[in-house]
Coordinates of C-alpha atoms in Angstrom, one line a residue:
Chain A
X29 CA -7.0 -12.3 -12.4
X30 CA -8.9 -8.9 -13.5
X31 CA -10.7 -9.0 -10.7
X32 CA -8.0 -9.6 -8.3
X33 CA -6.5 -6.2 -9.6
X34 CA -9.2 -3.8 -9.8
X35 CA -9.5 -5.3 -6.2
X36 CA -6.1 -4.7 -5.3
X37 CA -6.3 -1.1 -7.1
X38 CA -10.0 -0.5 -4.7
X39 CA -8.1 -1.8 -1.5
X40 CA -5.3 -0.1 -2.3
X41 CA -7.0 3.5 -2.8
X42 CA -9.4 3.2 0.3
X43 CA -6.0 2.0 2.7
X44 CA -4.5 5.0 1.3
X45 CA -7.4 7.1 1.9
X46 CA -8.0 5.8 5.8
X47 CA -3.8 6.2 6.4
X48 CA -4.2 10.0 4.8
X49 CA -7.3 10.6 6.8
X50 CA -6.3 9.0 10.3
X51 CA -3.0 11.2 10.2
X52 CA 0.5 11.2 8.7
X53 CA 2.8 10.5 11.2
X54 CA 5.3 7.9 10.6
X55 CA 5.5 4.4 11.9
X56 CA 8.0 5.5 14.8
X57 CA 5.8 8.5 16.2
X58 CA 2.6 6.5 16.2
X59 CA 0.8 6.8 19.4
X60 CA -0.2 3.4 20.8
X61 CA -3.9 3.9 19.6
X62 CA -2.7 5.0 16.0
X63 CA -0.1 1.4 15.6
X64 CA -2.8 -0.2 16.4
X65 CA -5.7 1.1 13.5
X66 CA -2.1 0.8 11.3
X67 CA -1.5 -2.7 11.9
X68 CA -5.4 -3.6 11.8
X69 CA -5.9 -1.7 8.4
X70 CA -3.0 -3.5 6.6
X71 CA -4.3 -7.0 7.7
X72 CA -7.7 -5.8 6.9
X73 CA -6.8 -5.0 3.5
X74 CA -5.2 -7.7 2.8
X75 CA -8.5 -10.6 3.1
X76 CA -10.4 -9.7 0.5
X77 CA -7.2 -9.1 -1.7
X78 CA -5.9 -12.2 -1.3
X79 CA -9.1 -14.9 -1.0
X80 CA -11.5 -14.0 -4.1
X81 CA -14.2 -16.0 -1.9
X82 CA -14.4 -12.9 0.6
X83 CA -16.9 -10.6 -0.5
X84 CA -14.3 -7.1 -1.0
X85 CA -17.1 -5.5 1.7
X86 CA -16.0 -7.6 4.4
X87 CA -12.7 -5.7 4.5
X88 CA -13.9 -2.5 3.6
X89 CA -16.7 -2.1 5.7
X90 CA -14.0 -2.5 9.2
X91 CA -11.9 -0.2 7.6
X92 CA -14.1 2.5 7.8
X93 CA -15.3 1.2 10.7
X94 CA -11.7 1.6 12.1
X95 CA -11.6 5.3 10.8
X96 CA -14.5 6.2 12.1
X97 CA -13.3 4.5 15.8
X98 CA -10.4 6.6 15.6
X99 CA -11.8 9.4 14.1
X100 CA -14.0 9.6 17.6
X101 CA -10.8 8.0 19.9
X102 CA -8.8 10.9 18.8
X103 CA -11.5 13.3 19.6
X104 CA -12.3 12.0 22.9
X105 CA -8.9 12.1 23.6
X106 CA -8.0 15.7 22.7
X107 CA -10.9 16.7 25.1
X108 CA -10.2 14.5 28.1
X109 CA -6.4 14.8 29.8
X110 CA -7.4 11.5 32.0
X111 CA -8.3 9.2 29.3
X112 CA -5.1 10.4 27.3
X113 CA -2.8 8.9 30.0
X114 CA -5.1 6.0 29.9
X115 CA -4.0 5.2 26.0
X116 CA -1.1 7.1 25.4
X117 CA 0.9 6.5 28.9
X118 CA 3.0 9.5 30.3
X119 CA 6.5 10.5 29.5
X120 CA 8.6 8.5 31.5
X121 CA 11.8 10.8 32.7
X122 CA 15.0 8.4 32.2
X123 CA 17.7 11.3 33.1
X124 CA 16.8 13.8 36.1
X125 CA 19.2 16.0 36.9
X126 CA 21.8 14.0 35.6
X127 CA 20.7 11.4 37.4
X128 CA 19.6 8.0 35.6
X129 CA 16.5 6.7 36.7
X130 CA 17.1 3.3 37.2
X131 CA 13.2 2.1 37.7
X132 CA 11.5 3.8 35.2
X133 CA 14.2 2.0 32.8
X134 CA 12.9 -0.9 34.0
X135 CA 9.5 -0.2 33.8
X136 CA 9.8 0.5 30.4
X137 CA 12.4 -1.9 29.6
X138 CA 15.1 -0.2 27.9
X139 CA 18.7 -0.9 28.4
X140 CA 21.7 1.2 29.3
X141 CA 22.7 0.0 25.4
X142 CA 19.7 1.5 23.9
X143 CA 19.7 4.6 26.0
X144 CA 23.0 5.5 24.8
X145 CA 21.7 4.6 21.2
X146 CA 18.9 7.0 21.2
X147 CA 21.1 9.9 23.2
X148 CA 23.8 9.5 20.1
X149 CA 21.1 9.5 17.6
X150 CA 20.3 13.0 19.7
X151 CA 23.3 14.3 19.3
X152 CA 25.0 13.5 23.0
X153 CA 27.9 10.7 22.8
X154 CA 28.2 11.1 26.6
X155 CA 25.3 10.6 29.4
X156 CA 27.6 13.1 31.3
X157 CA 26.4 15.6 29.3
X158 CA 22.8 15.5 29.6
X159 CA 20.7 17.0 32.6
X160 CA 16.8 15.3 31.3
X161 CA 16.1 13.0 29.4
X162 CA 12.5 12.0 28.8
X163 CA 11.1 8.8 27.3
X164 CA 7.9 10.8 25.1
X165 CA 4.6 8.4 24.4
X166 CA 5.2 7.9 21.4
X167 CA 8.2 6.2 21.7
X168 CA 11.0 9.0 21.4
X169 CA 13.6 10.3 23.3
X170 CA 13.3 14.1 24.1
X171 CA 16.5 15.2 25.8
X172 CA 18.1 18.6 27.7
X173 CA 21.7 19.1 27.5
X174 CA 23.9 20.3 30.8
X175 CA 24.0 23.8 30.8
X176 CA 27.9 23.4 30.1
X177 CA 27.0 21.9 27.1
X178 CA 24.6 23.6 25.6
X179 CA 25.6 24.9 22.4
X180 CA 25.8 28.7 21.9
X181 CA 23.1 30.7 20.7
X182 CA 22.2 34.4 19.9
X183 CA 20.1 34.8 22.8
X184 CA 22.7 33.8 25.9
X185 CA 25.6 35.7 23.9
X186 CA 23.2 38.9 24.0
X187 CA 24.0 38.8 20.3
X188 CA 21.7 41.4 18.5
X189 CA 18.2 39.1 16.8
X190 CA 17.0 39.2 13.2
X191 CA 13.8 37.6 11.8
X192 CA 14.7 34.6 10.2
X193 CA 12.0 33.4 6.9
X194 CA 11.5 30.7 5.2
X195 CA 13.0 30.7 1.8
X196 CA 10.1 30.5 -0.6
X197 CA 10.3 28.0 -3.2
X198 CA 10.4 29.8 -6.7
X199 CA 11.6 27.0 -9.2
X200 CA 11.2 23.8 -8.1
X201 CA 13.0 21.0 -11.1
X202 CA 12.1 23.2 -13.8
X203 CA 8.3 24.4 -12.9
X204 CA 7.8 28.0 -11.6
X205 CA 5.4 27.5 -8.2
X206 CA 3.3 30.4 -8.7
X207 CA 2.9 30.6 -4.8
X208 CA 6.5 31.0 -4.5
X209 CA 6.5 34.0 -6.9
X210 CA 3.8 35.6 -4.9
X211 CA 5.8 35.0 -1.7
X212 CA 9.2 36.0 -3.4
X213 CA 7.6 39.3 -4.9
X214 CA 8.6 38.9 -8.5
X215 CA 6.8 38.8 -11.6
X216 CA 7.2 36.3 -14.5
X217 CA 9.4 39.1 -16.5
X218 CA 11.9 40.2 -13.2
X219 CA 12.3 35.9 -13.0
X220 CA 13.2 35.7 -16.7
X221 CA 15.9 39.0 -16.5
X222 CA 17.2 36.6 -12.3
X223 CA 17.3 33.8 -14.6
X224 CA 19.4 35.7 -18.0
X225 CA 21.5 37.2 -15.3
X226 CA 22.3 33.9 -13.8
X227 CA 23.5 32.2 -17.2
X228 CA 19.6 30.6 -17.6
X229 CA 17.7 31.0 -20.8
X230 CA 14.5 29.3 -19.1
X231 CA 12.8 28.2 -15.9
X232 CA 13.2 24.7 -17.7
X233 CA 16.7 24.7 -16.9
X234 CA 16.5 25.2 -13.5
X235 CA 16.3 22.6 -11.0
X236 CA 16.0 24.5 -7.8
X237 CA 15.8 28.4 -6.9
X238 CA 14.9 30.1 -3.8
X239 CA 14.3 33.4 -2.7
X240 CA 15.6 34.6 1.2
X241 CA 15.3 38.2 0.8
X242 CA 15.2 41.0 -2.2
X243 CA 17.8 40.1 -4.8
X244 CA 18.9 37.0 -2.7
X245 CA 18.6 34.0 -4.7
X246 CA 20.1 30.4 -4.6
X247 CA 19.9 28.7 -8.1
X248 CA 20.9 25.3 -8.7
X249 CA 21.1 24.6 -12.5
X250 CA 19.8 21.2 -13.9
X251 CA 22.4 18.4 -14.4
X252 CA 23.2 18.0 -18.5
X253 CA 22.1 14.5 -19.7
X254 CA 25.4 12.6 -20.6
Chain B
X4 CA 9.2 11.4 -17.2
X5 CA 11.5 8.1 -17.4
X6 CA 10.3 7.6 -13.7
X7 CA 6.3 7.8 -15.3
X8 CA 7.5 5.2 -18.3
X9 CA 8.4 2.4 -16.4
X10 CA 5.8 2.0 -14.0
X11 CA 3.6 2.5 -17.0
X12 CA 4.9 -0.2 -18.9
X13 CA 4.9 -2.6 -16.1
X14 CA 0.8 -1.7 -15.8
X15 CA 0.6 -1.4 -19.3
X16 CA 2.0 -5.2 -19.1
X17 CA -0.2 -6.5 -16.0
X18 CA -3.2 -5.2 -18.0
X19 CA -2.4 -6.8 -20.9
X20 CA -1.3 -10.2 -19.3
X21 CA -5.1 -10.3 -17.5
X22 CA -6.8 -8.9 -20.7
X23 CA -4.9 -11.9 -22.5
X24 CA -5.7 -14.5 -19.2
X25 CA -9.2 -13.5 -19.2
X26 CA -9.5 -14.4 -23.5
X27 CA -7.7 -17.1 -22.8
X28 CA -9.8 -18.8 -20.1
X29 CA -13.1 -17.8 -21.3
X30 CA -12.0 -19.4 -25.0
X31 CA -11.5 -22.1 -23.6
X32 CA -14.2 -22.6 -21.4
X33 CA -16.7 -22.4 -24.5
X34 CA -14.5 -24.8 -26.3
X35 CA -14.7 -27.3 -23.2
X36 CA -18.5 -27.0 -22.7
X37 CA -19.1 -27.4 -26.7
X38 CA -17.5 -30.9 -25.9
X39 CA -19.8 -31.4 -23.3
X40 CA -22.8 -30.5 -24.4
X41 CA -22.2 -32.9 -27.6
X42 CA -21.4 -35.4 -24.9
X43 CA -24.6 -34.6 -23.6
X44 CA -25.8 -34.9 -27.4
X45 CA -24.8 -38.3 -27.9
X46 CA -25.7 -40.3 -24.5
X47 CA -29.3 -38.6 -24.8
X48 CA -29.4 -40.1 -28.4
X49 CA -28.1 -43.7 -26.4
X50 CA -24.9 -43.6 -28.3
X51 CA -22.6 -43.9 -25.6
X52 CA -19.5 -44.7 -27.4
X53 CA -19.7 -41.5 -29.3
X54 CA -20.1 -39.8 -25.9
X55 CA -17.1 -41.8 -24.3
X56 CA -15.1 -40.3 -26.8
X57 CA -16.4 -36.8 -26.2
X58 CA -15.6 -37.2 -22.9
X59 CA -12.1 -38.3 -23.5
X60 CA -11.1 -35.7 -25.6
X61 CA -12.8 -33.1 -22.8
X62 CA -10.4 -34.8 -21.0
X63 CA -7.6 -34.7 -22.8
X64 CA -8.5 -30.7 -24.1
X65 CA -8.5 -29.9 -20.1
X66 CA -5.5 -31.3 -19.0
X67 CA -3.8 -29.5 -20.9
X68 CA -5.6 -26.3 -20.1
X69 CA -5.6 -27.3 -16.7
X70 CA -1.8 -27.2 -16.6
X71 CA -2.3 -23.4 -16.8
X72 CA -5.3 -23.1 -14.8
X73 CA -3.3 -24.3 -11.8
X74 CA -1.0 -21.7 -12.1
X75 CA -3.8 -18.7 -12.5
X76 CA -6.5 -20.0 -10.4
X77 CA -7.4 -21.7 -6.9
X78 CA -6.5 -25.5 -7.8
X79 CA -9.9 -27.0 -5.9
X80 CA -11.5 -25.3 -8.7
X81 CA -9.7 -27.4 -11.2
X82 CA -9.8 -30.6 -8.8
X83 CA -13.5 -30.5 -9.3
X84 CA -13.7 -30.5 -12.9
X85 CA -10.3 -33.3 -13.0
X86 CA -12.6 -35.3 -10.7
X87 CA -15.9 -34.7 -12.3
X88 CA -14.4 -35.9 -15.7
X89 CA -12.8 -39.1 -13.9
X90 CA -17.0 -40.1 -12.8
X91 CA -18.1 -39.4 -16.5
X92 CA -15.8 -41.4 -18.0
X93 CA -16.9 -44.6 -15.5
X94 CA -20.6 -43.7 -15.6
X95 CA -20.4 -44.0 -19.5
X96 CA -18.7 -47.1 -19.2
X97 CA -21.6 -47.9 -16.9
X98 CA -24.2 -46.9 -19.4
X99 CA -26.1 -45.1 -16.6
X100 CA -27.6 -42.3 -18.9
X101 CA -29.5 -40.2 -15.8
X102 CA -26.5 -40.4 -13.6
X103 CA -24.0 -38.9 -16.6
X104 CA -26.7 -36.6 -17.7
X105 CA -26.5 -35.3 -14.2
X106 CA -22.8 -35.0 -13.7
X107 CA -22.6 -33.5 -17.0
X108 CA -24.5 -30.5 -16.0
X109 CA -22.0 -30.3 -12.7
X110 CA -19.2 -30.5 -15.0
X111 CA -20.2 -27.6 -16.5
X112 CA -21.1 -26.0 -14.0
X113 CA -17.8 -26.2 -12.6
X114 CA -16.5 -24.9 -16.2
X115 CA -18.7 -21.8 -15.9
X116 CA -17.8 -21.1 -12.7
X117 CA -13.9 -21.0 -13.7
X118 CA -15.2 -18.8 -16.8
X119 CA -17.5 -16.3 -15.1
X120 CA -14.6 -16.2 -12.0
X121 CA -12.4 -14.5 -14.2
X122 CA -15.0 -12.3 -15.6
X123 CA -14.8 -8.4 -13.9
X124 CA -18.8 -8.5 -13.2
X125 CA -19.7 -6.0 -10.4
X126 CA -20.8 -9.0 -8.8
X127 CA -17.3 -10.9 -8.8
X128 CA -15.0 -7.9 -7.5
X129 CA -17.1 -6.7 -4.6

């Protein structure tokens, strides 16, 4: 039993290490090569953590064999455009021109049901509406609206353009992110005076604040245990 | 913090469950193999009646360790020793010293095996 944990507690941190090294993409943007490693590394891990007979090296040793193979695949890869197409397949247009391409469905075998599924999730509730549609490698659907439907923006209402930042983090559930300071350009004493001003005696009550601009702060206070 | 305390109790719990598995297994082992070994004692000195009873009580003293053994451990594991007692008990009934001499030592081989399985060694968790 004690060694089926620290076994379980190895497998466990090496599996992490190999997902965390091999990229962090999630299950639905994996690229063919990458489901594969995924699906491999979780059986891997999973010998030697059930059967006590198997000596833990016989799962750890393909592991990193399996790290190291896609450690060089992805390399290889990056470098050469013909072997990509090879592994990773093309994107297959499904909508041209409004137009839906009734063979490359096939080919890939989607349905009219799960093409409207994945326009909805996209935002369009009518085919009518889109002009492209393009099945990507790694499984998603990338999609460009009819220009009648495209939805307004600054740029085709000639509207006049300001640069838009990221808020920077400055409390984050009652810890003061130093970075955030920095990036916020306050000191500890100008937070403590925000904070007083905003009906806060302490960082500790805050659960969220962020800085857009100078003296433009959003502070959300932390709930009061009932 | 509450999010940190239960996950730490529930380790806290599968630590102490092992730690108390492991005590328990390995106590019992060296009781079961003291019963052998005076098993052992008594059919070297030709008293094999004082040995059948050794290995009756081994047999009783394991079946009902055994009950949790099956639960904690791979069940071949116990088979072996369930069977290996089953041949000592004929062979002393058969007298045949060399023969329960020898399955003696496999019986507790078997016992150390369960014992030292359970034991974190280096050896055991890679």
């Amino acid at each position: 039993m004690a060694v089926a944990v620290i076994r379980t507690v190895i497998l466990y941190i090496i599996i992490v290490f190999a997902v965390r090294v091999t990229g962090k993409r999630q299950i639905g943007q994996l690229s063919p090569t990458e489901l594969v490693i995924t699906l491999m590394l979780s059986e891997l891990a999973v010998l030697p953590m059930e059967d006590m007979q198997k000596p833990l090296l016989a799962g750890v040793i393909p592991i990193f064999v399996l790290v190291i193979v896609e450690f060089f695949v992805s390399a290889v890869v990056l470098k050469s455009i013909r072997l990509r197409r090879i592994l990773n397949g093309r994107p297959m247009p499904i909508i041209e021109n409004g137009r839906i391409n009734q063979q490359n469905m096939k080919k890939i075998k989607l349905s009219l049901d799960e093409l409207a599924e994945e326009l909805r999730i996209l935002g369009s509730y009518d085919i009518e509406t889109v002009s492209e549609a393009v099945m990507e490698t790694n499984g998603q659907m990338s999609i460009v609206l009819k220009e009648d439907y495209e939805p307004l923006c600054k740029d085709n209402m000639k509207a006049k353009k300001e640069e838009r930042k990221v808020p920077a983090v400055v409390i984050s559930d009652g810890e003061i992110q130093k970075e955030g300071l920095l990036k916020a350009g306050i000191d500890k004493e100008q937070l403590k005076s925000i904070l007083q001003k905003n009906g806060c005696s302490s960082a500790k009550e805050v659960f969220y604040m962020t800085s857009k601009a100078k003296n433009s702060y959003f502070i959300v206070k932390k709930e009061k245990k009932q | 913090m509450r999010n940190i305390i239960i996950p730490a109790v529930l380790f806290i719990l599968v630590i102490t469950f092992v730690a108390l598995n492991l005590f328990y297994i390995t106590d019992n082992a060296s009781r079961l193999d003291a019963i052998l070994v005076s098993a052992s004692d008594a059919a070297k000195n030709g008293d094999f009646e004082e040995a059948t009873a050794e290995v009756e009580r081994f047999k009783e003293e394991f079946s009902a360790v055994g009950k949790y053994l099956f639960a904690v451990i791979q069940h071949n594991e116990v088979d072996d020793v369930i069977f290996s007692s089953n041949r000592l008990l004929a062979l002393c009934n058969a007298d045949t010293k060399e023969q329960f001499l020898s399955e003696i030592e496999v019986t507790r081989e078997s016992i150390k095996l369960i014992r030292d399985a359970e034991i974190p060694y280096l050896e055991n968790i890679l």
